[in-house]
Short mmCIF file of C-alpha atoms in Angstrom, two decimals:
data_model
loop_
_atom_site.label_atom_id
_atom_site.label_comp_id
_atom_site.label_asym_id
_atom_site.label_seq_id
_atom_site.Cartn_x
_atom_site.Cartn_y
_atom_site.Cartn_z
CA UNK A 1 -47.96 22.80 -19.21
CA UNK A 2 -49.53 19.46 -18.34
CA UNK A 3 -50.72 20.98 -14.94
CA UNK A 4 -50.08 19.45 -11.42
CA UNK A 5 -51.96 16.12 -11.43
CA UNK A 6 -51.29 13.34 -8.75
CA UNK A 7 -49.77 11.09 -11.27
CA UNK A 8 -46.82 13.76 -12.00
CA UNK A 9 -46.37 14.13 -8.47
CA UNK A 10 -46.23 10.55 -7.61
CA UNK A 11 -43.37 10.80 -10.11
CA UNK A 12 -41.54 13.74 -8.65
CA UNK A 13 -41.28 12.11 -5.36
CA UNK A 14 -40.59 8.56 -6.66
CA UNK A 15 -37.67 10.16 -9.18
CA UNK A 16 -36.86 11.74 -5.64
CA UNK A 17 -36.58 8.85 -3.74
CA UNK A 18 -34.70 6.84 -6.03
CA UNK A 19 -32.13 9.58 -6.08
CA UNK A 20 -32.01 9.66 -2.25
CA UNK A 21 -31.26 5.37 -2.51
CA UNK A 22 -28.78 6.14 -4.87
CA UNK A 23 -27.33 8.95 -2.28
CA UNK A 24 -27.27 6.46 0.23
CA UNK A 25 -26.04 3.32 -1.78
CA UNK A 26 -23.25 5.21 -2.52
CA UNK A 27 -22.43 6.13 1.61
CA UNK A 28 -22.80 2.59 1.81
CA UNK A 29 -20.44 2.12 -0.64
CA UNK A 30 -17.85 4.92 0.55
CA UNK A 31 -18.03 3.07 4.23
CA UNK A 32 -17.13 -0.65 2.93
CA UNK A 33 -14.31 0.38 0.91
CA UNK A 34 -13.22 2.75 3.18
CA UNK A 35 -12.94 5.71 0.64
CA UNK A 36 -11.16 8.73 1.11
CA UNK A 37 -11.68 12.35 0.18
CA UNK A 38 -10.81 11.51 -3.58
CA UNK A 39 -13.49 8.83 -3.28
CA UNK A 40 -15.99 11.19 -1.55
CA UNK A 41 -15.17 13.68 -4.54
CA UNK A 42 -15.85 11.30 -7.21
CA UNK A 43 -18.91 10.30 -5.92
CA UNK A 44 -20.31 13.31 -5.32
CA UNK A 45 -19.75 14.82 -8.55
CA UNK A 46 -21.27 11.32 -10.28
CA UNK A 47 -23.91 11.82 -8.10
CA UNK A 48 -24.71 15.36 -8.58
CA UNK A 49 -24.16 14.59 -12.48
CA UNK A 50 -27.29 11.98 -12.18
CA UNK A 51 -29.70 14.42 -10.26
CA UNK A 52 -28.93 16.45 -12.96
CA UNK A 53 -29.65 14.03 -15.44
CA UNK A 54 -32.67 13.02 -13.14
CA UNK A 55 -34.15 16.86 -13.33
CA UNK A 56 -33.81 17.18 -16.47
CA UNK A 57 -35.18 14.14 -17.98
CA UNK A 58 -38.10 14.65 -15.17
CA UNK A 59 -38.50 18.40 -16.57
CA UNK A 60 -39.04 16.58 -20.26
CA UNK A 61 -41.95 14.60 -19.13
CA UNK A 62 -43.54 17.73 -16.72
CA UNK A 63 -43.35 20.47 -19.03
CA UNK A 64 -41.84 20.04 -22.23
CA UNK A 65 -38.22 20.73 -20.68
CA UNK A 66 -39.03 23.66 -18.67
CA UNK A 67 -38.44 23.17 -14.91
CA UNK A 68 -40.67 24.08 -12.48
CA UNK A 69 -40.58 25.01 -8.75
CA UNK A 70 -42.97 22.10 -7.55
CA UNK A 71 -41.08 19.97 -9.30
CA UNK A 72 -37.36 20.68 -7.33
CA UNK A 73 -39.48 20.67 -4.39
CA UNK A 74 -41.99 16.88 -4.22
CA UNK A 75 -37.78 15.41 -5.55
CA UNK A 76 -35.66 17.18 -3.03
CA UNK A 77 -38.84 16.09 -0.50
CA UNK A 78 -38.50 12.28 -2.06
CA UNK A 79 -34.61 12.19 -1.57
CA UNK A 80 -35.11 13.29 1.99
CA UNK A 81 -37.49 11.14 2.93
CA UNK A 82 -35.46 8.02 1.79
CA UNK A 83 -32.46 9.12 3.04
CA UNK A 84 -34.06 10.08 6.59
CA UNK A 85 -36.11 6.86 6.65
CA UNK A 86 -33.06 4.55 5.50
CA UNK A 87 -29.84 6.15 6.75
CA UNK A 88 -29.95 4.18 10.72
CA UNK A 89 -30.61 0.61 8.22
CA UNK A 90 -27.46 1.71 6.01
CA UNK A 91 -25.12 3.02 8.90
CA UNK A 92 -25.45 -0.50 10.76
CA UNK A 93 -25.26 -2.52 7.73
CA UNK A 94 -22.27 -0.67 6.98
CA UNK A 95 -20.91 -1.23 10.85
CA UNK A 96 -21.86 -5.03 10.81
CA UNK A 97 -20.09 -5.76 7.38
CA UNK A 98 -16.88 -3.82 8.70
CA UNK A 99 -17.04 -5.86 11.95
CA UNK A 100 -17.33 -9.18 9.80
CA UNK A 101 -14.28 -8.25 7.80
CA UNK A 102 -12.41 -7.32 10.75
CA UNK A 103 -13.57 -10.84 12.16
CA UNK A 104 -12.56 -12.74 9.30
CA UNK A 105 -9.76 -11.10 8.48
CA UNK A 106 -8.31 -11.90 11.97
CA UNK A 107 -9.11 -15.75 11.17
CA UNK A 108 -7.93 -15.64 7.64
CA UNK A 109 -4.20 -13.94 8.88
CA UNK A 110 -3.63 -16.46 11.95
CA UNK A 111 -1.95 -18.86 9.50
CA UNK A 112 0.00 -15.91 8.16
CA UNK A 113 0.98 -14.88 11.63
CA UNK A 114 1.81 -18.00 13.03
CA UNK A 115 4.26 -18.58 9.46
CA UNK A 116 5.70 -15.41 9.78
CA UNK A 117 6.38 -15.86 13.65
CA UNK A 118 8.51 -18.91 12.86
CA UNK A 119 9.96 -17.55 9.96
CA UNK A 120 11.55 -14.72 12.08
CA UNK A 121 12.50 -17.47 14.74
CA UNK A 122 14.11 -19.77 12.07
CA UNK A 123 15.90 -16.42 10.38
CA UNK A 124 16.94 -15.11 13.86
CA UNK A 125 18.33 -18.87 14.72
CA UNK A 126 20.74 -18.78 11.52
CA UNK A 127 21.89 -15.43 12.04
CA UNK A 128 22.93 -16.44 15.66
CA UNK A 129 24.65 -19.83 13.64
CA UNK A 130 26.19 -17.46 10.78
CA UNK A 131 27.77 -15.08 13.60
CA UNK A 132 29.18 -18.36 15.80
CA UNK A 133 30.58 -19.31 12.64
CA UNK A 134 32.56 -16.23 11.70
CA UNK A 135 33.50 -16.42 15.14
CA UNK A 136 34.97 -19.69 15.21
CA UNK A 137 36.49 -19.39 11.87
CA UNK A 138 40.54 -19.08 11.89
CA UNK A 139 41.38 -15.48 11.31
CA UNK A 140 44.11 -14.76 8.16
CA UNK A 141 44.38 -16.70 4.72
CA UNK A 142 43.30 -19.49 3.36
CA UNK A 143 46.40 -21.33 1.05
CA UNK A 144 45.07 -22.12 -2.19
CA UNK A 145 43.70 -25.25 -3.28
CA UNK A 146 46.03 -27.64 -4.45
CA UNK A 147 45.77 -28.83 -8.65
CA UNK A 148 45.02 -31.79 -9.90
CA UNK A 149 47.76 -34.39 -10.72
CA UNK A 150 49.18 -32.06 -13.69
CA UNK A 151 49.03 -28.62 -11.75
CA UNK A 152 52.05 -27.74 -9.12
CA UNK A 153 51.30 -27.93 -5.99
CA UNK A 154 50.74 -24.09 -5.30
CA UNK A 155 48.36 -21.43 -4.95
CA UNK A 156 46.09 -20.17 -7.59
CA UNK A 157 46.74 -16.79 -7.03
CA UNK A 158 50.16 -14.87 -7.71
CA UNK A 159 51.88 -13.56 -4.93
CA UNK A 160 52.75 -9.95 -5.34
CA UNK A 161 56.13 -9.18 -3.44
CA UNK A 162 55.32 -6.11 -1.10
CA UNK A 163 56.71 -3.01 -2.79
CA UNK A 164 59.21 -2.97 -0.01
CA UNK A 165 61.20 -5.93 -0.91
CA UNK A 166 60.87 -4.94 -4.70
CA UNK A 167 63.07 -2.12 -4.81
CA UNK A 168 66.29 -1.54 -2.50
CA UNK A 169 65.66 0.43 0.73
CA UNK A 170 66.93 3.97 0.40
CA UNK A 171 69.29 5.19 2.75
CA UNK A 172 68.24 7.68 5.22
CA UNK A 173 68.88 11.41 4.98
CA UNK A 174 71.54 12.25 7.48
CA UNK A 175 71.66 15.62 8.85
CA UNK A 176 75.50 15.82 8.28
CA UNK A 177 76.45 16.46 5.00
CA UNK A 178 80.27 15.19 5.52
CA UNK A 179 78.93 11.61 6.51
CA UNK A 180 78.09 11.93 2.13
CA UNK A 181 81.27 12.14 1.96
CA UNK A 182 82.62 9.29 3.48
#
């Protein structure tokens, strides 16, 4: 073991620190994208995967890969001291760029508002024409259009006769069987 000299415990605490920015970039990050549990999760795991990472790499340079008590302690003391000292500056800059989104998206949509306001005025209008229309429109068939110069003057479709005047009407069923007769 190297022993506990200041310059290993300057980097304990800066390795710390770091990891407390990182901590906080990525709250920053989870408040301007507005990020979800699945986004929380993700980020937590990627972050506990780098203080891993961090530890370890730290434990390399400390004592030959052996991890040691003071050294868990001066980098959990480094992450909290960032992350006390800098979470007020990251909450409002996370506030203030939320506010100016909300601001310009409210400018950037007034064109899209106003468009879509006439849109439903125009649509409404020729419904209201569409149904005056139909109103006004004679009720029963068209006759065909009539053929050019060569074509007989009918219509283009073939009339079907209605089955009733196809076939002869049947006589009715009388209750008397003599009038069968007769």
């Amino acid at each position: 073991m190297i022993g506990l000299t200041l310059p290993v415990a300057c980097l304990c605490l800066m390795t710390g620190a770091m990891l407390g920015g990182l901590f906080l970039f990525f709250k920053l990050l989870r408040g301007l994208l507005y990020g979800g549990r699945l986004m929380t999760a993700v980020l937590d795991v990627l972050f506990c995967l780098i203080w891993a990472l961090t530890a370890f790499l730290c434990a390399l340079v400390v004592d030959k890969g052996r991890l040691r008590m003071f050294q868990i302690v001066l980098q959990v003391l480094g992450a909290w001291g960032a992350v006390v000292a800098l979470d007020p500056f990251v909450n409002g800059v996370t506030g203030m760029v939320r506010r100016f989104g909300r601001r310009l998206w409210g400018w950037l949509s007034r064109p899209v508002r106003f468009l879509r306001k006439r849109w439903r005025k125009k649509l409404t209008d020729m419904r209201a024409r569409r149904a005056e229309r139909r109103k006004a429109a004679p009720k029963g068939k068209k006759p065909g259009k009539k053929r050019g110069s060569a074509g007989k003057a009918t219509p283009r479709y073939r009339k079907v006769p209605v089955k009733s005047k196809r076939y002869a009407p049947k006589k009715k069923k009388t209750k008397n069987p003599l009038e069968k007769l007769t």
